[in-house]
Structure formats: structure tokens, C-alpha cells
CSV table of C-alpha atoms in Angstrom, one decimal:
chain,number,residue,atom,x,y,z
A,80,MET,CA,-49.0,-36.9,-67.5
A,81,SER,CA,-52.4,-38.3,-66.5
A,82,THR,CA,-52.9,-39.6,-63.0
A,83,GLY,CA,-56.7,-39.3,-62.6
A,84,THR,CA,-56.1,-36.8,-59.8
A,85,ARG,CA,-56.9,-33.1,-60.2
A,86,PHE,CA,-53.8,-31.0,-60.3
A,87,SER,CA,-55.2,-28.6,-57.6
A,88,ASP,CA,-55.1,-31.3,-54.9
A,89,LEU,CA,-52.4,-33.6,-56.1
A,90,TYR,CA,-49.9,-32.7,-53.4
A,91,GLU,CA,-50.5,-32.7,-49.6
A,92,CYS,CA,-48.7,-32.1,-46.4
A,93,GLY,CA,-49.7,-33.5,-43.0
A,94,ILE,CA,-49.2,-30.3,-40.9
A,95,ASP,CA,-51.0,-26.9,-40.9
A,96,VAL,CA,-49.2,-25.0,-43.7
A,97,GLU,CA,-49.9,-23.3,-47.0
A,98,ASP,CA,-51.4,-25.4,-49.8
A,99,PRO,CA,-48.4,-27.3,-51.4
A,100,ASN,CA,-50.2,-27.2,-54.8
A,101,GLY,CA,-49.5,-23.5,-54.8
A,102,TYR,CA,-45.8,-24.2,-55.6
A,103,CYS,CA,-46.9,-25.9,-58.8
A,104,THR,CA,-48.8,-22.9,-60.1
A,105,GLY,CA,-46.2,-20.3,-59.0
A,106,ARG,CA,-48.2,-18.8,-56.2
A,107,TYR,CA,-45.4,-19.6,-53.8
A,108,PHE,CA,-41.6,-19.6,-54.2
A,109,PRO,CA,-39.8,-22.6,-52.5
A,110,VAL,CA,-37.9,-21.3,-49.5
A,111,ILE,CA,-35.6,-23.8,-47.6
A,112,LEU,CA,-34.5,-23.5,-44.0
A,113,GLY,CA,-30.9,-22.4,-43.7
A,114,SER,CA,-30.7,-21.1,-47.2
A,115,VAL,CA,-29.0,-17.7,-47.7
A,116,LEU,CA,-30.5,-15.1,-50.0
A,117,ASN,CA,-29.5,-11.8,-51.6
A,118,ASN,CA,-25.8,-12.3,-52.0
A,119,GLY,CA,-25.3,-13.9,-48.5
A,120,ARG,CA,-27.2,-11.3,-46.5
A,121,TYR,CA,-30.3,-13.1,-45.3
A,122,ARG,CA,-30.3,-16.6,-43.8
A,123,ILE,CA,-33.7,-18.3,-43.3
A,124,MET,CA,-34.2,-19.5,-39.7
A,125,HIS,CA,-38.0,-19.9,-39.0
A,126,LYS,CA,-41.3,-19.5,-40.7
A,127,LEU,CA,-43.7,-16.8,-39.5
A,128,GLY,CA,-46.8,-17.3,-41.7
A,129,TRP,CA,-48.4,-17.5,-45.1
A,130,GLY,CA,-51.2,-16.0,-47.1
A,131,GLY,CA,-52.9,-16.7,-50.4
A,132,PHE,CA,-49.9,-15.6,-52.5
A,133,ALA,CA,-47.0,-15.2,-50.0
A,134,THR,CA,-45.0,-16.9,-47.3
A,135,VAL,CA,-43.3,-15.0,-44.5
A,136,TRP,CA,-40.0,-16.1,-42.9
A,137,MET,CA,-37.7,-15.0,-40.0
A,138,ALA,CA,-34.2,-14.4,-41.3
A,139,ARG,CA,-30.9,-13.4,-39.9
A,140,ASP,CA,-29.6,-10.2,-41.5
A,141,ASN,CA,-25.9,-11.1,-41.6
A,142,TRP,CA,-24.9,-7.5,-42.5
A,143,ARG,CA,-26.6,-6.0,-39.5
A,144,ASP,CA,-26.6,-8.9,-37.0
A,145,SER,CA,-30.3,-8.5,-36.5
A,146,ASN,CA,-33.5,-10.5,-37.3
A,147,VAL,CA,-36.0,-9.5,-39.9
A,148,ALA,CA,-39.1,-10.8,-41.6
A,149,LEU,CA,-38.9,-11.8,-45.3
A,150,LYS,CA,-42.2,-11.7,-47.1
A,151,VAL,CA,-41.9,-13.7,-50.4
A,152,ILE,CA,-44.6,-12.5,-52.7
A,153,ASN,CA,-45.9,-13.5,-56.2
A,154,MET,CA,-45.6,-10.2,-58.2
A,155,GLU,CA,-48.4,-11.2,-60.5
A,156,ASN,CA,-50.8,-11.0,-57.5
A,157,ASN,CA,-49.0,-8.9,-55.0
A,158,ALA,CA,-47.3,-6.2,-57.1
A,159,GLN,CA,-49.6,-3.5,-55.6
A,160,GLU,CA,-48.2,-4.2,-52.1
A,161,PHE,CA,-44.6,-3.6,-53.2
A,162,LYS,CA,-45.7,-0.5,-55.2
A,163,VAL,CA,-47.4,1.0,-52.2
A,164,LEU,CA,-44.6,0.2,-49.8
A,165,HIS,CA,-42.0,1.7,-52.2
A,166,HIS,CA,-44.2,4.8,-52.5
A,167,LEU,CA,-44.2,5.2,-48.7
A,168,GLN,CA,-40.4,5.0,-48.7
A,169,HIS,CA,-39.4,7.0,-51.7
A,170,SER,CA,-42.1,9.4,-52.9
A,171,SER,CA,-42.0,13.1,-52.3
A,172,VAL,CA,-45.3,13.1,-50.5
A,173,ALA,CA,-44.0,10.4,-48.2
A,174,ARG,CA,-40.9,12.5,-47.5
A,175,ASP,CA,-43.1,15.4,-46.7
A,176,ASN,CA,-44.8,13.3,-44.1
A,177,ALA,CA,-41.7,11.6,-42.7
A,178,ASP,CA,-42.4,13.2,-39.3
A,179,HIS,CA,-46.0,12.3,-39.1
A,180,PRO,CA,-46.6,10.4,-35.8
A,181,GLY,CA,-48.7,7.8,-37.7
A,182,ARG,CA,-45.7,6.6,-39.7
A,183,ARG,CA,-44.7,4.6,-36.7
A,184,SER,CA,-48.0,2.8,-36.9
A,185,VAL,CA,-47.6,1.5,-40.5
A,186,VAL,CA,-45.1,-1.2,-41.5
A,187,GLN,CA,-42.1,0.1,-43.3
A,188,LEU,CA,-40.1,-1.6,-46.1
A,189,LEU,CA,-36.5,-2.2,-45.0
A,190,ASP,CA,-35.2,-3.7,-48.2
A,191,ASP,CA,-36.4,-5.7,-51.2
A,192,PHE,CA,-34.8,-8.0,-53.8
A,193,ASP,CA,-35.9,-10.3,-56.6
A,194,LEU,CA,-35.9,-14.1,-56.2
A,195,SER,CA,-37.2,-15.0,-59.7
A,196,VAL,CA,-38.9,-13.3,-62.7
A,197,SER,CA,-42.2,-13.5,-60.8
A,198,HIS,CA,-41.3,-13.5,-57.1
A,199,LYS,CA,-39.9,-10.7,-55.0
A,200,CYS,CA,-38.8,-10.6,-51.3
A,201,LEU,CA,-39.9,-7.8,-49.1
A,202,VAL,CA,-37.8,-7.2,-46.0
A,203,LEU,CA,-39.9,-6.1,-43.1
A,204,PRO,CA,-39.7,-5.9,-39.3
A,205,VAL,CA,-40.6,-9.0,-37.4
A,206,MET,CA,-44.0,-8.6,-35.8
A,207,GLY,CA,-46.0,-10.3,-33.1
A,208,MET,CA,-49.5,-11.8,-33.2
A,209,ASP,CA,-52.4,-10.0,-34.9
A,210,LEU,CA,-55.0,-8.1,-33.0
A,211,GLN,CA,-57.7,-10.7,-33.6
A,212,THR,CA,-55.6,-13.5,-32.2
A,213,ARG,CA,-54.7,-11.4,-29.2
A,214,MET,CA,-58.3,-10.5,-28.5
A,215,ASP,CA,-59.4,-14.1,-28.8
A,216,ALA,CA,-57.1,-15.0,-26.0
A,217,GLU,CA,-58.7,-12.4,-23.6
A,218,ASN,CA,-61.7,-12.9,-21.4
A,219,GLY,CA,-64.7,-12.1,-23.6
A,220,HIS,CA,-62.5,-11.7,-26.6
A,221,ARG,CA,-61.7,-8.1,-25.8
A,222,LEU,CA,-58.9,-6.0,-24.5
A,223,ARG,CA,-59.1,-3.9,-21.4
A,224,LYS,CA,-60.6,-0.5,-22.0
A,225,LYS,CA,-57.3,1.4,-21.8
A,226,ASN,CA,-55.5,-1.0,-24.2
A,227,ALA,CA,-58.3,-1.0,-26.6
A,228,GLY,CA,-58.3,2.8,-26.8
A,229,SER,CA,-54.6,2.9,-27.3
A,230,VAL,CA,-54.9,0.5,-30.2
A,231,ALA,CA,-57.7,2.5,-31.8
A,232,ARG,CA,-55.7,5.7,-31.6
A,233,GLN,CA,-52.6,4.1,-33.1
A,234,VAL,CA,-54.6,2.6,-36.0
A,235,ALA,CA,-56.3,5.9,-36.6
A,236,LEU,CA,-52.9,7.6,-36.6
A,237,GLY,CA,-51.5,5.1,-39.1
A,238,LEU,CA,-54.5,5.5,-41.3
A,239,ASP,CA,-54.2,9.3,-41.2
A,240,TYR,CA,-50.5,8.9,-42.3
A,241,LEU,CA,-51.5,6.7,-45.2
A,242,TRP,CA,-54.2,9.1,-46.3
A,243,LYS,CA,-51.7,12.0,-46.1
A,244,CYS,CA,-49.5,10.0,-48.4
A,245,GLY,CA,-52.5,9.5,-50.8
A,246,ILE,CA,-53.0,5.8,-49.9
A,247,ALA,CA,-56.1,4.0,-48.8
A,248,HIS,CA,-55.5,0.7,-47.1
A,249,GLY,CA,-58.5,-1.1,-48.6
A,250,ASP,CA,-58.5,-4.1,-46.3
A,251,LEU,CA,-58.2,-2.8,-42.7
A,252,HIS,CA,-59.3,-5.3,-40.1
A,253,SER,CA,-58.1,-7.0,-36.9
A,254,LYS,CA,-56.0,-9.6,-38.8
A,255,ASN,CA,-54.1,-6.9,-40.5
A,256,VAL,CA,-53.2,-5.0,-37.3
A,257,LEU,CA,-50.2,-6.6,-35.5
A,258,PHE,CA,-48.5,-6.0,-32.2
A,259,THR,CA,-44.8,-5.2,-32.5
A,260,ALA,CA,-42.1,-7.5,-31.3
A,261,PRO,CA,-39.3,-5.0,-30.4
A,262,ALA,CA,-37.1,-7.6,-28.6
A,263,ILE,CA,-36.8,-10.0,-31.5
A,264,PRO,CA,-34.4,-8.1,-33.8
A,265,GLY,CA,-31.7,-8.0,-31.2
A,266,LEU,CA,-31.8,-11.6,-30.2
A,267,SER,CA,-28.8,-13.8,-31.1
A,268,GLU,CA,-29.2,-16.9,-33.2
A,269,ASP,CA,-28.7,-19.0,-30.0
A,270,GLN,CA,-31.4,-17.1,-28.2
A,271,ILE,CA,-33.8,-17.5,-31.2
A,272,ARG,CA,-33.2,-21.3,-31.2
A,273,SER,CA,-33.6,-21.5,-27.4
A,274,HIS,CA,-36.8,-19.5,-27.4
A,275,PHE,CA,-38.6,-20.9,-30.4
A,276,GLY,CA,-36.9,-24.4,-30.7
A,277,GLN,CA,-36.3,-26.2,-33.9
A,278,PRO,CA,-38.7,-25.6,-36.9
A,279,VAL,CA,-41.4,-28.2,-37.2
A,280,THR,CA,-41.6,-29.6,-40.7
A,281,GLY,CA,-43.9,-31.9,-42.6
A,282,ALA,CA,-43.0,-33.9,-45.7
A,283,VAL,CA,-44.8,-33.1,-49.0
A,284,SER,CA,-46.2,-36.1,-50.8
A,285,ARG,CA,-48.2,-36.9,-53.9
A,286,GLN,CA,-51.6,-38.6,-53.6
A,287,ASP,CA,-50.7,-41.0,-56.4
A,288,SER,CA,-47.5,-41.9,-54.5
A,289,GLN,CA,-45.2,-40.8,-57.4
A,290,GLN,CA,-42.1,-38.8,-56.8
A,291,CYS,CA,-42.5,-35.0,-56.4
A,292,PRO,CA,-40.8,-32.9,-59.0
A,293,ALA,CA,-37.6,-30.9,-58.2
A,294,SER,CA,-39.6,-27.7,-58.2
A,295,MET,CA,-41.6,-28.8,-55.2
A,296,PRO,CA,-40.1,-28.4,-51.7
A,297,SER,CA,-39.5,-31.8,-50.0
A,298,TYR,CA,-41.0,-30.4,-46.8
A,299,LEU,CA,-43.1,-27.4,-45.6
A,300,VAL,CA,-42.6,-25.6,-42.3
A,301,ARG,CA,-45.1,-24.8,-39.6
A,302,PRO,CA,-45.1,-21.2,-38.5
A,303,ILE,CA,-44.0,-20.1,-35.1
A,304,SER,CA,-46.1,-17.8,-32.9
A,305,ILE,CA,-44.7,-14.6,-31.5
A,306,ARG,CA,-46.8,-12.8,-28.9
A,307,GLY,CA,-45.2,-9.4,-29.2
A,308,ASN,CA,-45.7,-6.6,-26.7
A,309,ASP,CA,-49.0,-5.3,-25.3
A,310,ALA,CA,-48.7,-1.7,-26.2
A,311,GLU,CA,-47.7,-0.9,-29.8
A,312,VAL,CA,-49.3,-2.0,-33.0
A,313,LYS,CA,-48.7,-1.5,-36.7
A,314,ILE,CA,-50.9,-1.7,-39.8
A,315,LEU,CA,-49.7,-4.4,-42.3
A,316,ASP,CA,-50.7,-6.1,-45.5
A,317,LEU,CA,-51.1,-3.5,-48.1
A,318,GLY,CA,-52.0,-5.9,-50.9
A,319,ASN,CA,-55.4,-4.3,-51.3
A,320,ALA,CA,-54.2,-0.7,-50.9
A,321,PHE,CA,-54.8,1.8,-53.6
A,322,PHE,CA,-54.0,5.4,-54.5
A,323,HIS,CA,-56.8,7.8,-53.7
A,324,ASP,CA,-56.9,9.0,-57.3
A,325,ASN,CA,-57.2,5.5,-58.7
A,326,PRO,CA,-59.6,3.4,-56.7
A,327,PRO,CA,-60.4,-0.2,-57.8
A,328,THR,CA,-63.8,-1.4,-59.0
A,329,ARG,CA,-63.7,-4.3,-56.5
A,330,LEU,CA,-62.0,-5.2,-53.3
A,331,SER,CA,-61.3,-8.7,-52.0
A,332,ASN,CA,-62.3,-8.2,-48.4
A,333,PRO,CA,-63.7,-10.8,-45.9
A,334,TRP,CA,-67.5,-10.6,-46.2
A,335,HIS,CA,-68.0,-9.4,-42.6
A,336,VAL,CA,-65.9,-6.3,-43.0
A,337,CYS,CA,-67.0,-5.3,-46.5
A,338,ALA,CA,-68.2,-1.7,-46.8
A,339,PRO,CA,-71.8,-1.5,-47.9
A,340,GLU,CA,-70.9,0.2,-51.2
A,341,SER,CA,-68.8,-2.8,-52.0
A,342,LEU,CA,-71.7,-5.2,-51.2
A,343,TYR,CA,-74.0,-3.2,-53.4
A,344,ASP,CA,-71.5,-2.9,-56.3
A,345,GLN,CA,-71.3,0.8,-56.0
A,346,PRO,CA,-68.3,2.9,-56.9
A,347,LEU,CA,-65.5,2.7,-54.3
A,348,ASN,CA,-63.2,5.3,-52.8
A,349,LYS,CA,-60.9,6.0,-49.9
A,350,PHE,CA,-63.9,6.1,-47.5
A,351,VAL,CA,-64.0,2.3,-47.4
A,352,ASP,CA,-61.2,2.8,-44.8
A,353,MET,CA,-63.5,4.8,-42.5
A,354,TRP,CA,-66.0,2.0,-42.6
A,355,SER,CA,-63.2,-0.4,-41.7
A,356,MET,CA,-62.3,1.9,-38.8
A,357,GLY,CA,-65.9,1.7,-37.6
A,358,CYS,CA,-65.8,-2.1,-37.7
A,359,LEU,CA,-62.5,-2.2,-35.9
A,360,LEU,CA,-63.6,0.3,-33.2
A,361,PHE,CA,-66.8,-1.8,-32.6
A,362,GLU,CA,-64.7,-4.9,-32.3
A,363,LEU,CA,-62.3,-3.2,-29.8
A,364,ILE,CA,-65.2,-2.0,-27.7
A,365,THR,CA,-67.3,-5.2,-27.7
A,366,GLY,CA,-64.9,-8.0,-28.4
A,367,ARG,CA,-67.1,-9.0,-31.3
A,368,THR,CA,-67.0,-8.3,-35.0
A,369,PHE,CA,-69.5,-5.7,-36.2
A,370,MET,CA,-71.1,-8.3,-38.5
A,371,ASP,CA,-70.9,-12.0,-37.7
A,372,SER,CA,-67.9,-13.5,-39.4
A,373,PHE,CA,-70.0,-16.6,-40.1
A,374,LEU,CA,-72.2,-14.6,-42.5
A,375,ALA,CA,-70.5,-16.1,-45.5
A,376,ASN,CA,-72.2,-14.5,-48.4
A,377,ARG,CA,-73.2,-11.1,-49.8
A,378,ILE,CA,-77.0,-11.5,-49.3
A,379,ASP,CA,-76.6,-12.3,-45.6
A,380,MET,CA,-74.4,-9.2,-45.2
A,381,ILE,CA,-76.9,-7.0,-47.0
A,382,ARG,CA,-79.8,-8.3,-44.8
A,383,GLY,CA,-77.7,-8.0,-41.6
A,384,LEU,CA,-76.8,-4.4,-42.3
A,385,LYS,CA,-80.5,-3.5,-43.0
A,386,GLY,CA,-81.3,-4.8,-39.5
A,387,ILE,CA,-78.8,-2.5,-37.9
A,388,LEU,CA,-78.6,0.6,-40.1
A,389,GLY,CA,-82.0,0.5,-41.7
A,390,GLN,CA,-82.9,0.8,-45.4
A,391,PRO,CA,-80.0,1.4,-47.9
A,392,PRO,CA,-80.1,4.3,-50.3
A,393,LEU,CA,-82.9,3.8,-52.8
A,394,GLU,CA,-80.6,3.9,-55.8
A,395,TRP,CA,-78.4,1.2,-54.3
A,396,TYR,CA,-81.5,-1.0,-53.7
A,397,ASN,CA,-82.7,-0.4,-57.3
A,398,ASP,CA,-79.4,-1.5,-58.6
A,399,LEU,CA,-79.5,-4.9,-57.0
A,400,ASP,CA,-80.0,-8.0,-59.1
A,401,ASP,CA,-83.6,-9.2,-59.2
A,402,ASN,CA,-82.8,-12.4,-57.3
A,403,VAL,CA,-81.0,-10.5,-54.6
A,404,ARG,CA,-83.8,-8.0,-54.3
A,405,ILE,CA,-86.5,-10.7,-54.0
A,406,THR,CA,-84.5,-12.5,-51.3
A,407,PHE,CA,-84.0,-9.2,-49.5
A,408,ASP,CA,-87.7,-8.3,-49.7
A,409,ASN,CA,-89.0,-11.7,-48.6
A,410,THR,CA,-86.8,-12.1,-45.5
A,411,ARG,CA,-88.1,-11.0,-42.1
A,412,ILE,CA,-85.5,-8.7,-40.7
A,413,ARG,CA,-85.7,-7.3,-37.1
A,414,ASN,CA,-84.7,-3.7,-37.1
A,415,MET,CA,-82.5,-3.1,-34.0
A,416,GLY,CA,-80.6,0.1,-34.6
A,417,LEU,CA,-76.9,0.7,-34.0
A,418,VAL,CA,-77.1,2.0,-30.4
A,419,ARG,CA,-79.1,-1.0,-29.2
A,420,TYR,CA,-76.9,-3.4,-31.2
A,421,LEU,CA,-73.8,-1.9,-29.6
A,422,GLN,CA,-75.2,-2.2,-26.1
A,423,LEU,CA,-76.3,-5.8,-26.6
A,424,ASN,CA,-72.9,-6.8,-28.1
A,425,TYR,CA,-71.0,-5.0,-25.4
A,426,ASN,CA,-73.0,-6.8,-22.7
A,427,GLN,CA,-72.7,-10.0,-24.8
A,428,ASP,CA,-76.5,-10.5,-24.4
A,429,ASP,CA,-76.9,-13.3,-26.8
A,430,SER,CA,-80.4,-14.1,-25.7
A,431,GLN,CA,-81.5,-10.7,-27.1
A,432,LEU,CA,-79.3,-10.8,-30.2
A,433,LEU,CA,-80.1,-14.4,-31.2
A,434,ASP,CA,-83.5,-15.1,-29.7
A,435,VAL,CA,-85.1,-16.2,-33.0
A,436,ASP,CA,-83.8,-16.9,-36.5
A,437,ASP,CA,-85.4,-15.8,-39.7
A,438,GLU,CA,-88.0,-18.6,-39.6
A,439,GLY,CA,-89.0,-17.8,-36.0
A,440,GLU,CA,-87.4,-20.9,-34.5
A,441,GLU,CA,-85.6,-20.8,-31.2
A,442,ILE,CA,-81.8,-20.8,-31.2
A,443,LEU,CA,-79.7,-22.5,-28.5
A,444,ILE,CA,-77.6,-20.0,-26.6
A,445,GLU,CA,-74.3,-21.2,-25.3
A,446,GLU,CA,-73.4,-20.2,-21.8
A,447,TYR,CA,-69.9,-18.8,-21.1
A,448,GLU,CA,-68.1,-16.5,-18.7
A,449,LYS,CA,-68.6,-12.9,-19.7
A,450,PRO,CA,-66.1,-10.1,-19.0
A,451,SER,CA,-66.9,-7.4,-16.5
A,452,PRO,CA,-68.1,-4.2,-18.1
A,453,GLU,CA,-65.8,-1.2,-18.0
A,454,PHE,CA,-67.9,1.3,-19.9
A,455,THR,CA,-71.0,2.9,-18.5
A,456,ASP,CA,-74.2,3.4,-20.6
A,457,THR,CA,-73.3,7.0,-20.9
A,458,GLU,CA,-69.9,6.2,-22.2
A,459,LEU,CA,-71.3,3.7,-24.6
A,460,MET,CA,-73.6,6.4,-26.0
A,461,ALA,CA,-70.6,8.6,-26.6
A,462,LEU,CA,-68.9,5.8,-28.5
A,463,ALA,CA,-72.1,5.0,-30.4
A,464,GLY,CA,-72.1,8.6,-31.7
A,465,ILE,CA,-68.7,8.1,-33.3
A,466,LEU,CA,-69.8,4.7,-34.6
A,467,SER,CA,-73.0,6.0,-36.1
A,468,ARG,CA,-70.9,8.3,-38.3
A,469,LEU,CA,-68.2,5.8,-39.3
A,470,LEU,CA,-70.8,3.0,-40.0
A,471,SER,CA,-72.9,5.0,-42.4
A,472,TYR,CA,-74.2,4.0,-45.8
A,473,ASN,CA,-73.0,7.3,-47.1
A,474,PRO,CA,-69.2,7.1,-47.6
A,475,GLN,CA,-68.6,10.8,-47.5
A,476,ALA,CA,-70.5,11.1,-44.2
A,477,ARG,CA,-68.0,8.9,-42.4
A,478,GLY,CA,-65.4,11.6,-42.0
A,479,THR,CA,-61.7,11.4,-42.1
A,480,PRO,CA,-59.0,9.9,-39.9
A,481,ASP,CA,-58.0,13.3,-38.5
A,482,ILE,CA,-61.7,13.9,-37.5
A,483,LEU,CA,-61.7,10.5,-35.8
A,484,LEU,CA,-58.5,11.3,-34.0
A,485,LYS,CA,-60.1,14.4,-32.6
A,486,ASP,CA,-63.0,12.3,-31.4
A,487,LEU,CA,-60.7,9.8,-29.8
A,488,SER,CA,-58.7,12.5,-28.1
A,489,TYR,CA,-61.9,13.9,-26.6
A,490,LEU,CA,-62.8,10.4,-25.4
A,491,GLY,CA,-59.3,10.0,-24.0
A,492,SER,CA,-59.9,13.1,-21.7
A,493,LYS,CA,-63.4,12.1,-20.7
A,494,LEU,CA,-63.4,8.3,-20.7
A,495,HIS,CA,-59.7,7.4,-20.3
A,496,PHE,CA,-60.1,5.8,-23.7
A,497,ALA,CA,-57.6,6.3,-26.5
A,498,LYS,CA,-55.3,8.5,-24.5
């Protein structure tokens, strides 16, 4: 068939959903509202979300009269997530750590089954909104001090549990930390319909106006939003997770949370997680990502880190490609230091953070209502001490989750943070 239209954008849908063209390439498995899966056990009721190679659905577990989340994954791209979740359920080391308090802070696999040769369904608890979305809804994009500390401690506990099981998360950030939704599993079907309404759908069409093939869903479904509670979170999305003794050569993280060793193409290990914890703690304290999420490329990130942390290790610098090193050397970078950077971001002092760009031209600063400060300068200095270890060029210097938990416990007693 030749239509003159590229296959990658042949199909479209008029609502905010996953790319319908992904159903042609096998990235997604077609799931239909009301369909019953796994020998009549799970009935699809609503859509919860989607990712690059997965869709997530709310389903009724007919055997247990409860509501669960079904994550339908492409095993060619998401096999690692299933492997890690299975390890956390069935391995001897996971059994040895079954009573670890951090187990509660990591999503647990409830069931799994195959949908096709290349697609598997992971049965998981229904969760609420992610941490980033929750923070974006708050004044100044940050949680209250007590809540932020509680989240930090729970995530550190969850990470400690993963490490005790020999697993590094590999992609820990505020979109992969979700609030729990403990009320959802026990709701009846009538209550689900009353609370969330009918699913919103959009028809799939071809740009050349020809009929869609039978393999393409006739419609796609807009996800619903579940707020969840305000107290408990879990770490999710283990698609980039790896075993400590078998680290990857590369990780597909968002640029603004990439560990520096990843940016500099240096060997990776489990300590990328501690960098991620530093970025997450910074975000919980300030309401802002450690590195600007609008920095959309590797060079910008490398330059930005130099302005906060100073010069990278010489061997890393020497390993840079010539064009990257030339750009790095020829760009004016204002060295601010981590403590000053933390203070300015906590106070959301954009006039000091963004007074000039790289060419020395003035930048327009948008005015907005800022949150009232809850930390004193002394308290910020204590937090900066923790961050200076976590956000280090040297991976081994970042410490471990159990060391971080001890620090957070101390702050809990002194600052009423992370109690």
C-alpha cells in the first residue's frame, strides 16, 4: 500500500491519548472498554494512563470483588520491568527482606498473564497522581515541610528495600513516585461510575480517509485522574531498573535528572539512584527541579552542572567529544555553588538565578505569588550538607539509602522534617 503518508503519522485521534500509530508497530496492545481478560477474571472499566510502550487500565477483579490496575506492556521493550517485579516477589533475597519497612513504599506485583506473544499484563494496585503533578497543584509547586519530609523518608525507605534486594531503580524522579489510593480497591462498580463518570473516548481515523485495519482500535480512551491520599507514596515504573551486578551501559532518563556519569558517558552503577535521591530531595525542599527541565540536551546539562558543582573530574572532561569540549570551554558559566543555588531556589529568587543569559542579555522575570518559607537559613544549611553529598560528581561519595535514612531521621528530630 502506498498512500504518500508516512506510516508513523498515518493514524490520529482527537483527544489527549497515546500515539495511535503505536498499535501498528506493536508498541501497544489494543484494549477495549468492557472486555474481560485472563479467563474472565479482569473486566476493563477505565483508563489510568499510558507510556512509551504501555497502557494502564482500571479493571474489576471479579474473583476478589476489588479494583486493580492492569499495565499492558510490550515485552520487547519492557521485559526488564516484569523481570524485576517478579524478582521482588519470588527471589530468596526478596523473601529475606519481606519484613523490610521499605517494601511498603515499592509497588508490588499482584498477578501477571500473557495477552499475546509480545504483550504481557501486569496486575498492580491502583495508584493516585504522581508527586510532580501533586506538587504542581500546590502554592509555589511544593508540599508543606512536614509532608515533603514524609515523602522523602518513604522514598528513601523504598530505595533501601530495592538495594537490599540487589536492585537499582535507574529512573527515580517525581513522575515515578505516586500517592496511594487506598479507597479505590474497595469501591463498587456503581461507585466507580458515579465518581469518575463514563470514559471519554475519541475515534481513531486515517489521514488518507481510508478505513482503519481490524488490528487498530476504533477508539482510544482518555485517562482519568485519581488524586489519592496525602500521606503515603510508592515508587513505581521499574522499566529502567537493573541488578547491581549487571548495570547497563546507558539509561534513558529525562535530561534534567541524568546523573553526571551518564552525561559524561562514564560507567554506571547503583549510585545513580543516590543522585536521583538528591534531585528529588532538592525538588521536595524548593518546589523546583534541581536542573531546569527545559534544558533539553546533554551539553546544556553539562554546562549547568559546572555552574553549580564546579569542574567535573579531569578524566571525564578529557573523555568528552571535541565538539562538546569546545562548546563547554567557550561558554561563559557563572559559578554559583550548591548552597547558594539551594537558597535562591528555595526563596524562588528568579532575579538572582536568571538575571543574565549566556550572552549577557537581560531576561524577563515573570511575577507570581511565592510560598511562605518554612525553613530557616540554618535549616537550609543542614539540608545543603546532605545534598552536597548526594549531588556529587563522585558516585561512591553519595552514600547509600541507609545513610540517607539516618540523616533524615536526625533532621526529623531537629527540624520536624522526615519524621
